[in-house]
Short mmCIF file of C-alpha atoms and ligand atoms in Angstrom, two decimals:
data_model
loop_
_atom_site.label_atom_id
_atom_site.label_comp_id
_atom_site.label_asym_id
_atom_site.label_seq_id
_atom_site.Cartn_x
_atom_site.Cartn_y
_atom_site.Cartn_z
CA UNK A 369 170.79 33.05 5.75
CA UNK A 370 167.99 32.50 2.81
CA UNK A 371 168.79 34.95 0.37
CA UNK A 372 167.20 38.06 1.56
CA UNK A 373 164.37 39.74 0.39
CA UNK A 374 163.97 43.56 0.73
CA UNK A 375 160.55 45.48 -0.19
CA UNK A 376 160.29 48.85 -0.72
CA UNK A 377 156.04 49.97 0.91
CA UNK A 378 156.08 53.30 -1.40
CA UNK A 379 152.83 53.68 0.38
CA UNK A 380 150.65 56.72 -1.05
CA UNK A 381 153.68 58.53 -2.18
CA UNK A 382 155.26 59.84 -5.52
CA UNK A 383 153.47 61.04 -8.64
CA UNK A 384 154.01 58.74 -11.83
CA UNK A 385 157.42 60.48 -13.35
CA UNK A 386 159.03 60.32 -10.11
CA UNK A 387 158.09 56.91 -9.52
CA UNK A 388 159.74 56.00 -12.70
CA UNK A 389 163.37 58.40 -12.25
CA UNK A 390 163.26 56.28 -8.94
CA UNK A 391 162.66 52.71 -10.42
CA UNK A 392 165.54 53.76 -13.25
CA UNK A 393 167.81 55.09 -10.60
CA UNK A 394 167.32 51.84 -8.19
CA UNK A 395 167.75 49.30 -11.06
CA UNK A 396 171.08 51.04 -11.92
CA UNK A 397 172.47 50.75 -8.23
CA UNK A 398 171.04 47.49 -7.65
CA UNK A 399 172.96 45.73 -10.35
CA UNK A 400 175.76 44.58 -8.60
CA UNK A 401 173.35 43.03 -5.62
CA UNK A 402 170.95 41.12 -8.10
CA UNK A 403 172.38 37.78 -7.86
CA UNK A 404 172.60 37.88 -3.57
CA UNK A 405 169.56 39.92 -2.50
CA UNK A 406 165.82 40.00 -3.92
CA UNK A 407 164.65 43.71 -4.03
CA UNK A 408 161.22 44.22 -4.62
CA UNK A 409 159.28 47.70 -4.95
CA UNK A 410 155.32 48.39 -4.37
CA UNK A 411 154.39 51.65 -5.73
CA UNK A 412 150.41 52.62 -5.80
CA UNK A 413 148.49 50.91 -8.06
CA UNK A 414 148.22 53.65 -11.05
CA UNK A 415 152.03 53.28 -11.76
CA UNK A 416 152.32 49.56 -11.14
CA UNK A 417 152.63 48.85 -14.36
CA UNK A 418 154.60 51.87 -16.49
CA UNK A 419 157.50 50.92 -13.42
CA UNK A 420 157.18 46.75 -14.40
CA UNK A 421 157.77 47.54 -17.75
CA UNK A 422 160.61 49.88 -16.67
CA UNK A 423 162.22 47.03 -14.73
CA UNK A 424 161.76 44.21 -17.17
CA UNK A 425 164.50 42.72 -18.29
CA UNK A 426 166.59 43.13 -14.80
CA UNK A 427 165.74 41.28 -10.88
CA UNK A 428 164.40 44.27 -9.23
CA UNK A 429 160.55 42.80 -8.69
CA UNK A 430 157.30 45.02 -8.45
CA UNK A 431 154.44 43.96 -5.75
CA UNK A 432 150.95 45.58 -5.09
CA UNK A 433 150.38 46.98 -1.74
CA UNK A 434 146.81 45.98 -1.92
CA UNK A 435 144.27 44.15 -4.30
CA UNK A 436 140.50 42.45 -3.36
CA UNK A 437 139.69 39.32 -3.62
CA UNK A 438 137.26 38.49 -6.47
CA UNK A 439 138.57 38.50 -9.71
CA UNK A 440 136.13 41.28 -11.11
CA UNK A 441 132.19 42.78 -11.04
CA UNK A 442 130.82 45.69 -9.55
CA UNK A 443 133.79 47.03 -7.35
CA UNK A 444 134.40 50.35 -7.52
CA UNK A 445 137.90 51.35 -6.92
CA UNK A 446 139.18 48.03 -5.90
CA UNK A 447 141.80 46.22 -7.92
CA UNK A 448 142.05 42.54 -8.80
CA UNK A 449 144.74 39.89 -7.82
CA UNK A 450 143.36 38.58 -11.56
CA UNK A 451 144.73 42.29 -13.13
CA UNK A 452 147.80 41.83 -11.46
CA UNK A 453 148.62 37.84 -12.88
CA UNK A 454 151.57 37.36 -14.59
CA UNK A 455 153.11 40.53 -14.79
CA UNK A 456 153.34 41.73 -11.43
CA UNK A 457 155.52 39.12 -9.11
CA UNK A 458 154.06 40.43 -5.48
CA UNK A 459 151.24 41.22 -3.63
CA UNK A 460 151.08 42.84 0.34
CA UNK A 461 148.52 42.05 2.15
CA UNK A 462 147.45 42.92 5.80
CA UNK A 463 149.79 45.91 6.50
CA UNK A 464 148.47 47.60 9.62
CA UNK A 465 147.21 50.72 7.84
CA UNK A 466 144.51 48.29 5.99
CA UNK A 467 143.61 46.55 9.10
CA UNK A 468 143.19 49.92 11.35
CA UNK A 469 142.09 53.04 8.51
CA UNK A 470 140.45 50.78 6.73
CA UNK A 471 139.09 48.29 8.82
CA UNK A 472 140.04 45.25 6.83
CA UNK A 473 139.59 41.83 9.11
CA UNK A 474 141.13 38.80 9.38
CA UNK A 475 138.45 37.17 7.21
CA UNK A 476 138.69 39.46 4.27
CA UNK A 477 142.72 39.20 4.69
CA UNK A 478 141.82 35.34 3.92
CA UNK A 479 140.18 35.82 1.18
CA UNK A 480 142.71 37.91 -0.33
CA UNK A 481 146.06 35.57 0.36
CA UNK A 482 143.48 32.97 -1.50
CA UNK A 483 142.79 35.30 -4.35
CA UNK A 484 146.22 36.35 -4.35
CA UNK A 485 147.97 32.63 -4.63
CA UNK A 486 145.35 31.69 -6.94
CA UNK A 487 146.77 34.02 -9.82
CA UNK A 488 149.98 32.87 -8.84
CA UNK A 489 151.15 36.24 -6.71
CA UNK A 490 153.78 36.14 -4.34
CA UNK A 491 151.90 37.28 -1.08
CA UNK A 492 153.57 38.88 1.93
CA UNK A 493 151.41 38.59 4.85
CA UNK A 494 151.72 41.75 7.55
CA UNK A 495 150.90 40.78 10.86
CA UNK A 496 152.06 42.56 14.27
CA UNK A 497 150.92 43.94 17.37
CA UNK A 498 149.36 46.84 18.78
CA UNK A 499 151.62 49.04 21.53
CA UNK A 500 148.76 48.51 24.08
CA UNK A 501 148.66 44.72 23.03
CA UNK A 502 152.26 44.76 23.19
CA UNK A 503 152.55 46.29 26.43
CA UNK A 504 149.62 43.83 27.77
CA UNK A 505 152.28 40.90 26.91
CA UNK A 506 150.02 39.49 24.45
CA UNK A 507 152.40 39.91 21.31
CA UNK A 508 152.49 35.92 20.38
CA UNK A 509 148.33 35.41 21.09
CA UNK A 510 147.43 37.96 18.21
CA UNK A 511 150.32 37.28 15.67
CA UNK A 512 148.94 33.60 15.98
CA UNK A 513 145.49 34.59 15.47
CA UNK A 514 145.56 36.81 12.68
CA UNK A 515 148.20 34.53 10.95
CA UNK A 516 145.61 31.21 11.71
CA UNK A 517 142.38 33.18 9.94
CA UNK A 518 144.89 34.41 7.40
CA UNK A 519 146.39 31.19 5.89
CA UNK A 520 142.91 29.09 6.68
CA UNK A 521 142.28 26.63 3.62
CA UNK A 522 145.37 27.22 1.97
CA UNK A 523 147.35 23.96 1.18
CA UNK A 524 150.69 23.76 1.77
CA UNK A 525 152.08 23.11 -1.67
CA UNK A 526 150.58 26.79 -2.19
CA UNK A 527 152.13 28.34 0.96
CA UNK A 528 155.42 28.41 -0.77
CA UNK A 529 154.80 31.33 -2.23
CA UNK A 530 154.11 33.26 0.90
CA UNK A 531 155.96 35.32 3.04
CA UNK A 532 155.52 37.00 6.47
CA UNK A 533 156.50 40.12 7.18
CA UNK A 534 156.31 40.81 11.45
CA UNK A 535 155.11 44.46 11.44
CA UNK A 536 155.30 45.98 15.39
CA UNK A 537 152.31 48.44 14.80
CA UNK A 538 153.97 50.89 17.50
CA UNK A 539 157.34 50.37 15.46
CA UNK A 540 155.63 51.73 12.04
CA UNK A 541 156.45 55.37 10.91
CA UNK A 542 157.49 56.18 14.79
CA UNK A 543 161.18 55.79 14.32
CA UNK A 544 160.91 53.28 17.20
CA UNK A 545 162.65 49.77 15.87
CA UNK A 546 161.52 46.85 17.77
CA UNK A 547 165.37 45.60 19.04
CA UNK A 548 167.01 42.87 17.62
CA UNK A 549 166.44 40.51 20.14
CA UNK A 550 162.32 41.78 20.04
CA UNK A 551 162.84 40.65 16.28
CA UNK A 552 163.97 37.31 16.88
CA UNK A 553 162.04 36.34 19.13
CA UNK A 554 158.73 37.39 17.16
CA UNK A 555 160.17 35.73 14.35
CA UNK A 556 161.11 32.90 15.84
CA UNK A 557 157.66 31.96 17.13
CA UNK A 558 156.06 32.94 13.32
CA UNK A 559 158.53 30.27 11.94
CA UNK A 560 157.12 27.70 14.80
CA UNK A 561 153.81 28.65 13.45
CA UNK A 562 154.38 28.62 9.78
CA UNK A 563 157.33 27.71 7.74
CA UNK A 564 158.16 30.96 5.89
CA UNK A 565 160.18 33.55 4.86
CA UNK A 566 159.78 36.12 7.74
CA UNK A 567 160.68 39.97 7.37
CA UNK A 568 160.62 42.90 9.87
CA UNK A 569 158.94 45.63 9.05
CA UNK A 570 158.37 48.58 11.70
CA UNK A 571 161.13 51.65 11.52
CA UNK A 572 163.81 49.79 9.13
CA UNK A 573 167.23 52.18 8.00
CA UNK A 574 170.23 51.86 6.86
CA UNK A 575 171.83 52.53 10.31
CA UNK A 576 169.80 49.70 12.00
CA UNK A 577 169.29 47.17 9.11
CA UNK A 578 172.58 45.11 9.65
CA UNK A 579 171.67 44.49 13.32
CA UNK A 580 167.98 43.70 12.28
CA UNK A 581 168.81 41.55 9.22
CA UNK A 582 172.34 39.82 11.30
CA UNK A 583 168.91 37.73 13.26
CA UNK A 584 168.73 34.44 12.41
CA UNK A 585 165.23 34.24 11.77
CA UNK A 586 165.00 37.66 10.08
CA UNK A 587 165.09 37.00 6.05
CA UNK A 588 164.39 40.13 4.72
CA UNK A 589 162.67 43.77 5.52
CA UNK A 590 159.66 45.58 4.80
CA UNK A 591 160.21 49.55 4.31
CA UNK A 592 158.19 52.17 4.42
CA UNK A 593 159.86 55.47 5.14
CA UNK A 594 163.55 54.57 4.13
CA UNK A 595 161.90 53.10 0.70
CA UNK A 596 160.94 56.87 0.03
CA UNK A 597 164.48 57.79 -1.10
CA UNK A 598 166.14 55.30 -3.21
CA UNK A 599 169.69 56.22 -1.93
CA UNK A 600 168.29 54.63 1.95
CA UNK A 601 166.80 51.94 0.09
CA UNK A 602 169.67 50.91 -1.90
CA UNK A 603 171.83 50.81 1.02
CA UNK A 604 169.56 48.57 3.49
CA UNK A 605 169.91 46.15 0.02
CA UNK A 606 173.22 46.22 -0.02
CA UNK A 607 173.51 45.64 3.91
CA UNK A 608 171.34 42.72 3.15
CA UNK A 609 174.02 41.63 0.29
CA UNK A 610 176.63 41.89 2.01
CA UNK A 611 175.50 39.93 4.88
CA UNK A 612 174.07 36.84 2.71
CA UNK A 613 177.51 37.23 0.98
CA UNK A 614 179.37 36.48 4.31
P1 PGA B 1332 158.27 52.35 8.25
O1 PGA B 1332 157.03 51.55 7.62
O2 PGA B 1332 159.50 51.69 7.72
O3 PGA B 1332 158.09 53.75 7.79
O4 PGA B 1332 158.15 52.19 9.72
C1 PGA B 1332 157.06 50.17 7.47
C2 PGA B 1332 155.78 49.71 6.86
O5 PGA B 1332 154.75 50.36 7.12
O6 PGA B 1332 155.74 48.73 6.10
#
């Protein structure tokens, strides 16, 4: 397997001390993974940077769960991918919560993954389903839609630095984990469509992560819930270690 890569989605959690007792805590128990697994955290924006600074120096990398597109002007509230250049390594775009509470589309998600590569971020792209698109069999029409308007006008020599992470929408937060066969096959059909790093995303824990990860087209995870204690995270790492180590 590519080495994987595991990303904590803090989403709108933690105040900034506890963000920082977590970041300290996770780059102690990560040290013996560093060389075989790439774990990256995205805490909200307002601590991004007091938890870089507290990670410098070791492979633990940050990412931005969200930025906009231009680099700055009249935009209240909204970061830039232009604040975030060369000191922050990632940025997540897409995640379903954008898309549906805050009605992001396809078009602006374009406009961001070009923003986001043009300051040199390492973007991870969330597509995925809907249950009631999922249940309609029509899983591999919208992944190949919103991935299309997504990467459209970005030149391959940039599209190394992207990533996909497949997102189930009905597997997010519900404690319902797409199988690993539902995996594969997703990410199977991504990979036929673009040649990236794909995670899963959707319901990831330690108990499940080795049968998730153990896919052969699964090269990492996206975690919400499990990110939110850094014991859970820490262990779906060193899952991921221990399986690129064998
Ligand atoms: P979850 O969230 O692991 O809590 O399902 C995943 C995500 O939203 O990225």
């Amino acid at each position: 397997m590519r080495k994987p890569l595991i990303a904590g989605n803090w989403k709108m959690h933690f105040t900034v001390p506890e963000g920082l007792e977590y970041a300290l805590q996770l780059r102690r128990d990560l040290e013996p993974y560093s060389a075989v697994v790439d774990a990256v955290i995205l805490p909200p924006a307002v601590m991004l940077w007091e938890i870089a600074n507290a990670l410098r120096g070791c492979a633990i990398e940050v990412g931005a769960q969200n930025a906009g597109w231009e680099d700055q002007g009249p935009f209240t509230g909204e970061i830039s991918p232009k604040m975030l250049a060369g000191w922050c390594h990632y940025l997540l775009i897409g995640h379903s919560e954008r898309r549906q509470l805050f009605n992001e589309t396809d078009e602006e998600l374009n406009r961001k993954l070009h923003a986001g590569l043009r300051h040199r971020l390492k973007v991870i792209l969330a597509v995925g389903e809907t249950l009631e698109e999922y249940e309609a069999g029509r899983t591999a029409e919208v992944i190949t839609r919103q991935l299309n308007a997504a990467v459209y006008g970005v030149e391959l020599r940039q599209a190394t630095e992207l990533s996909v992470a497949y997102e189930p929408v009905w597997a997010i937060g519900t404690g319902k984990t797409a199988t690993p066969e539902i995996a594969q096959e997703a990410h199977a059909f991504i990979k036929s469509l673009l040649d990236a790093p794909v995670l899963y995303g959707g319901s990831v824990k330690p108990e499940n992560a080795e049968e998730l990860l153990a896919q052969p087209d699964v090269d990492g995870a996206l975690v919400g819930g499990a990110s939110l204690e850094v014991e859970s995270f820490a262990a779906i790492c060193e899952t991921a270690a221990r399986l690129s180590r064998s």
